[in-house]
Amino acid sequence: TASSITVLVAESVVAVSGADVRVQGRTISSTPVTIDLEDLDAQLTDRVASGSLLLQIDNPFAVAGDLTATVSAPGITLTWPVTVAPGTSNPILGFSGAELRSLFGTSPVTLTLSGTVNAVPTGGLVTVTPDMVLTVRSNLELYLTTEGIGDGQ
């Protein structure tokens, strides 16, 4: 004869301390981050010859990949290739003076990162815990001339 067992489980909260996940060709995209370049003094911006956005990417995950960093504002979009790897990396996004001046005084200016990542080593599992967060910090470095840029370059 056939027999069965019925199990009733009351609702409860299940806490997970971690998981192993296979990551292959996973597309990621950051939330846009606003860069405030709107209220800079013209005595400063008229003297900008070039500059760089210095990034610090802290990646606690065992993933790596080629991403695209995009800085955009009304009427302009600039992109750079960025490689992300486990640990800390420090990519530099270089700007010409003309690119920076096209961003000054506009709003919003945003930075996003997007691309595809894979487990390191490829095909391996990535351990993920609730407290793990990939963070990106940035500093804008400007190179100034002692005189204003008069020829629009």
PDB file of C-alpha atoms in Angstrom:
ATOM      1  CA  THR A   1       0.000   0.000   0.000  1.00  0.00           C
ATOM      2  CA  ALA A   2       1.037   3.597  -0.520  1.00  0.00           C
ATOM      3  CA  SER A   3       1.828   5.753   2.442  1.00  0.00           C
ATOM      4  CA  SER A   4       2.604   9.420   2.762  1.00  0.00           C
ATOM      5  CA  ILE A   5       3.980  11.811   5.294  1.00  0.00           C
ATOM      6  CA  THR A   6       2.744  15.378   5.573  1.00  0.00           C
ATOM      7  CA  VAL A   7       4.931  17.989   7.217  1.00  0.00           C
ATOM      8  CA  LEU A   8       3.519  21.373   8.181  1.00  0.00           C
ATOM      9  CA  VAL A   9       6.008  24.187   8.714  1.00  0.00           C
ATOM     10  CA  ALA A  10       5.117  27.456  10.366  1.00  0.00           C
ATOM     11  CA  GLU A  11       6.311  30.698   8.764  1.00  0.00           C
ATOM     12  CA  SER A  12       9.737  31.721   9.956  1.00  0.00           C
ATOM     13  CA  VAL A  13      12.682  33.858   8.987  1.00  0.00           C
ATOM     14  CA  VAL A  14      15.592  32.025   7.409  1.00  0.00           C
ATOM     15  CA  ALA A  15      18.958  33.739   7.780  1.00  0.00           C
ATOM     16  CA  VAL A  16      21.721  32.943   5.321  1.00  0.00           C
ATOM     17  CA  SER A  17      25.306  33.677   6.277  1.00  0.00           C
ATOM     18  CA  GLY A  18      26.706  33.128   2.799  1.00  0.00           C
ATOM     19  CA  ALA A  19      26.348  31.422  -0.527  1.00  0.00           C
ATOM     20  CA  ASP A  20      28.631  30.040  -3.215  1.00  0.00           C
ATOM     21  CA  VAL A  21      27.588  31.339  -6.632  1.00  0.00           C
ATOM     22  CA  ARG A  22      28.869  30.440 -10.101  1.00  0.00           C
ATOM     23  CA  VAL A  23      29.632  33.672 -11.986  1.00  0.00           C
ATOM     24  CA  GLN A  24      30.151  33.377 -15.738  1.00  0.00           C
ATOM     25  CA  GLY A  25      29.603  36.331 -18.044  1.00  0.00           C
ATOM     26  CA  ARG A  26      27.507  38.183 -15.453  1.00  0.00           C
ATOM     27  CA  THR A  27      26.506  41.688 -16.582  1.00  0.00           C
ATOM     28  CA  ILE A  28      26.789  44.304 -13.855  1.00  0.00           C
ATOM     29  CA  SER A  29      25.859  47.981 -13.768  1.00  0.00           C
ATOM     30  CA  SER A  30      26.291  50.554 -11.024  1.00  0.00           C
ATOM     31  CA  THR A  31      23.737  53.044  -9.888  1.00  0.00           C
ATOM     32  CA  PRO A  32      24.642  56.427 -11.422  1.00  0.00           C
ATOM     33  CA  VAL A  33      26.673  58.613  -9.058  1.00  0.00           C
ATOM     34  CA  THR A  34      26.307  62.383  -9.358  1.00  0.00           C
ATOM     35  CA  ILE A  35      29.498  64.455  -9.627  1.00  0.00           C
ATOM     36  CA  ASP A  36      28.890  68.066  -8.599  1.00  0.00           C
ATOM     37  CA  LEU A  37      30.672  70.327 -11.100  1.00  0.00           C
ATOM     38  CA  GLU A  38      27.938  72.945 -11.315  1.00  0.00           C
ATOM     39  CA  ASP A  39      29.118  75.824  -9.120  1.00  0.00           C
ATOM     40  CA  LEU A  40      32.838  76.040  -9.858  1.00  0.00           C
ATOM     41  CA  ASP A  41      34.358  79.507 -10.138  1.00  0.00           C
ATOM     42  CA  ALA A  42      35.248  80.639 -13.680  1.00  0.00           C
ATOM     43  CA  GLN A  43      38.673  81.809 -12.425  1.00  0.00           C
ATOM     44  CA  LEU A  44      39.372  78.117 -11.798  1.00  0.00           C
ATOM     45  CA  THR A  45      37.597  76.518 -14.762  1.00  0.00           C
ATOM     46  CA  ASP A  46      39.109  78.938 -17.312  1.00  0.00           C
ATOM     47  CA  ARG A  47      42.584  77.717 -16.291  1.00  0.00           C
ATOM     48  CA  VAL A  48      41.975  73.964 -16.566  1.00  0.00           C
ATOM     49  CA  ALA A  49      44.451  72.400 -19.008  1.00  0.00           C
ATOM     50  CA  SER A  50      43.544  68.759 -18.273  1.00  0.00           C
ATOM     51  CA  GLY A  51      42.545  66.501 -15.437  1.00  0.00           C
ATOM     52  CA  SER A  52      41.796  63.019 -14.209  1.00  0.00           C
ATOM     53  CA  LEU A  53      39.108  61.264 -12.243  1.00  0.00           C
ATOM     54  CA  LEU A  54      41.061  59.031  -9.875  1.00  0.00           C
ATOM     55  CA  LEU A  55      39.034  55.955  -8.938  1.00  0.00           C
ATOM     56  CA  GLN A  56      39.585  53.518  -6.099  1.00  0.00           C
ATOM     57  CA  ILE A  57      37.623  50.311  -6.629  1.00  0.00           C
ATOM     58  CA  ASP A  58      37.451  47.987  -3.618  1.00  0.00           C
ATOM     59  CA  ASN A  59      36.192  44.614  -4.857  1.00  0.00           C
ATOM     60  CA  PRO A  60      35.685  41.980  -2.137  1.00  0.00           C
ATOM     61  CA  PHE A  61      34.336  39.442  -4.657  1.00  0.00           C
ATOM     62  CA  ALA A  62      36.435  36.839  -6.491  1.00  0.00           C
ATOM     63  CA  VAL A  63      35.362  38.265  -9.861  1.00  0.00           C
ATOM     64  CA  ALA A  64      37.180  40.145 -12.604  1.00  0.00           C
ATOM     65  CA  GLY A  65      36.190  41.713 -15.878  1.00  0.00           C
ATOM     66  CA  ASP A  66      36.344  44.542 -18.349  1.00  0.00           C
ATOM     67  CA  LEU A  67      33.970  47.375 -17.561  1.00  0.00           C
ATOM     68  CA  THR A  68      33.138  50.699 -19.166  1.00  0.00           C
ATOM     69  CA  ALA A  69      33.222  53.859 -17.087  1.00  0.00           C
ATOM     70  CA  THR A  70      30.813  56.457 -18.458  1.00  0.00           C
ATOM     71  CA  VAL A  71      30.714  60.110 -17.476  1.00  0.00           C
ATOM     72  CA  SER A  72      27.721  61.879 -18.936  1.00  0.00           C
ATOM     73  CA  ALA A  73      26.048  65.271 -18.800  1.00  0.00           C
ATOM     74  CA  PRO A  74      23.495  66.977 -21.027  1.00  0.00           C
ATOM     75  CA  GLY A  75      25.000  66.941 -24.529  1.00  0.00           C
ATOM     76  CA  ILE A  76      28.157  64.932 -23.725  1.00  0.00           C
ATOM     77  CA  THR A  77      29.057  61.304 -23.000  1.00  0.00           C
ATOM     78  CA  LEU A  78      32.632  60.179 -22.356  1.00  0.00           C
ATOM     79  CA  THR A  79      33.731  56.542 -21.896  1.00  0.00           C
ATOM     80  CA  TRP A  80      36.857  54.702 -20.731  1.00  0.00           C
ATOM     81  CA  PRO A  81      37.733  51.007 -20.421  1.00  0.00           C
ATOM     82  CA  VAL A  82      38.243  49.921 -16.801  1.00  0.00           C
ATOM     83  CA  THR A  83      39.503  46.534 -15.636  1.00  0.00           C
ATOM     84  CA  VAL A  84      38.183  45.300 -12.300  1.00  0.00           C
ATOM     85  CA  ALA A  85      39.859  42.493 -10.340  1.00  0.00           C
ATOM     86  CA  PRO A  86      39.562  41.103  -6.824  1.00  0.00           C
ATOM     87  CA  GLY A  87      41.020  43.485  -4.240  1.00  0.00           C
ATOM     88  CA  THR A  88      41.757  47.160  -4.801  1.00  0.00           C
ATOM     89  CA  SER A  89      42.392  48.745  -8.183  1.00  0.00           C
ATOM     90  CA  ASN A  90      43.037  52.385  -9.043  1.00  0.00           C
ATOM     91  CA  PRO A  91      41.989  53.233 -12.605  1.00  0.00           C
ATOM     92  CA  ILE A  92      42.525  56.774 -13.878  1.00  0.00           C
ATOM     93  CA  LEU A  93      40.041  58.426 -16.249  1.00  0.00           C
ATOM     94  CA  GLY A  94      41.931  61.146 -18.139  1.00  0.00           C
ATOM     95  CA  PHE A  95      40.201  64.284 -19.462  1.00  0.00           C
ATOM     96  CA  SER A  96      41.328  66.999 -21.824  1.00  0.00           C
ATOM     97  CA  GLY A  97      40.735  70.590 -20.757  1.00  0.00           C
ATOM     98  CA  ALA A  98      37.990  70.937 -23.370  1.00  0.00           C
ATOM     99  CA  GLU A  99      36.202  67.809 -22.061  1.00  0.00           C
ATOM    100  CA  LEU A 100      36.293  69.109 -18.500  1.00  0.00           C
ATOM    101  CA  ARG A 101      35.093  72.587 -19.485  1.00  0.00           C
ATOM    102  CA  SER A 102      32.153  70.972 -21.320  1.00  0.00           C
ATOM    103  CA  LEU A 103      31.163  69.331 -18.001  1.00  0.00           C
ATOM    104  CA  PHE A 104      31.639  72.376 -15.767  1.00  0.00           C
ATOM    105  CA  GLY A 105      28.436  74.235 -14.993  1.00  0.00           C
ATOM    106  CA  THR A 106      26.157  71.433 -16.182  1.00  0.00           C
ATOM    107  CA  SER A 107      23.886  69.251 -14.119  1.00  0.00           C
ATOM    108  CA  PRO A 108      23.609  66.415 -13.667  1.00  0.00           C
ATOM    109  CA  VAL A 109      27.063  64.992 -14.358  1.00  0.00           C
ATOM    110  CA  THR A 110      26.993  61.266 -13.618  1.00  0.00           C
ATOM    111  CA  LEU A 111      29.463  58.387 -13.410  1.00  0.00           C
ATOM    112  CA  THR A 112      28.400  54.790 -14.068  1.00  0.00           C
ATOM    113  CA  LEU A 113      30.319  51.532 -14.396  1.00  0.00           C
ATOM    114  CA  SER A 114      28.985  48.601 -16.403  1.00  0.00           C
ATOM    115  CA  GLY A 115      30.268  45.482 -18.084  1.00  0.00           C
ATOM    116  CA  THR A 116      30.745  41.759 -17.698  1.00  0.00           C
ATOM    117  CA  VAL A 117      32.520  39.876 -14.903  1.00  0.00           C
ATOM    118  CA  ASN A 118      33.578  36.261 -14.386  1.00  0.00           C
ATOM    119  CA  ALA A 119      34.668  34.245 -11.390  1.00  0.00           C
ATOM    120  CA  VAL A 120      38.402  34.081 -10.665  1.00  0.00           C
ATOM    121  CA  PRO A 121      39.526  31.435 -11.443  1.00  0.00           C
ATOM    122  CA  THR A 122      37.210  31.111 -14.432  1.00  0.00           C
ATOM    123  CA  GLY A 123      34.466  28.587 -13.796  1.00  0.00           C
ATOM    124  CA  GLY A 124      34.984  28.736 -10.049  1.00  0.00           C
ATOM    125  CA  LEU A 125      32.490  29.570  -7.366  1.00  0.00           C
ATOM    126  CA  VAL A 126      32.298  32.986  -5.719  1.00  0.00           C
ATOM    127  CA  THR A 127      31.514  33.151  -2.017  1.00  0.00           C
ATOM    128  CA  VAL A 128      29.042  35.931  -1.249  1.00  0.00           C
ATOM    129  CA  THR A 129      28.063  37.154   2.217  1.00  0.00           C
ATOM    130  CA  PRO A 130      25.465  39.805   3.112  1.00  0.00           C
ATOM    131  CA  ASP A 131      28.092  42.341   4.209  1.00  0.00           C
ATOM    132  CA  MET A 132      30.088  42.285   0.935  1.00  0.00           C
ATOM    133  CA  VAL A 133      29.863  45.469  -1.161  1.00  0.00           C
ATOM    134  CA  LEU A 134      31.913  46.617  -4.149  1.00  0.00           C
ATOM    135  CA  THR A 135      32.738  50.291  -3.531  1.00  0.00           C
ATOM    136  CA  VAL A 136      34.051  52.990  -5.834  1.00  0.00           C
ATOM    137  CA  ARG A 137      35.594  56.195  -4.508  1.00  0.00           C
ATOM    138  CA  SER A 138      36.681  59.082  -6.710  1.00  0.00           C
ATOM    139  CA  ASN A 139      38.746  62.260  -6.607  1.00  0.00           C
ATOM    140  CA  LEU A 140      38.950  64.843  -9.370  1.00  0.00           C
ATOM    141  CA  GLU A 141      42.488  66.027 -10.089  1.00  0.00           C
ATOM    142  CA  LEU A 142      42.829  69.203 -12.180  1.00  0.00           C
ATOM    143  CA  TYR A 143      45.925  70.538 -13.941  1.00  0.00           C
ATOM    144  CA  LEU A 144      45.790  74.317 -14.223  1.00  0.00           C
ATOM    145  CA  THR A 145      47.668  76.850 -16.328  1.00  0.00           C
ATOM    146  CA  THR A 146      48.950  80.064 -14.814  1.00  0.00           C
ATOM    147  CA  GLU A 147      46.947  81.922 -17.460  1.00  0.00           C
ATOM    148  CA  GLY A 148      43.448  81.329 -18.789  1.00  0.00           C
ATOM    149  CA  ILE A 149      42.852  79.175 -21.854  1.00  0.00           C
ATOM    150  CA  GLY A 150      42.186  81.805 -24.506  1.00  0.00           C
ATOM    151  CA  ASP A 151      42.073  79.677 -27.633  1.00  0.00           C
ATOM    152  CA  GLY A 152      39.313  77.267 -26.524  1.00  0.00           C
ATOM    153  CA  GLN A 153      41.584  74.227 -26.336  1.00  0.00           C
TER     154      GLN A 153
END
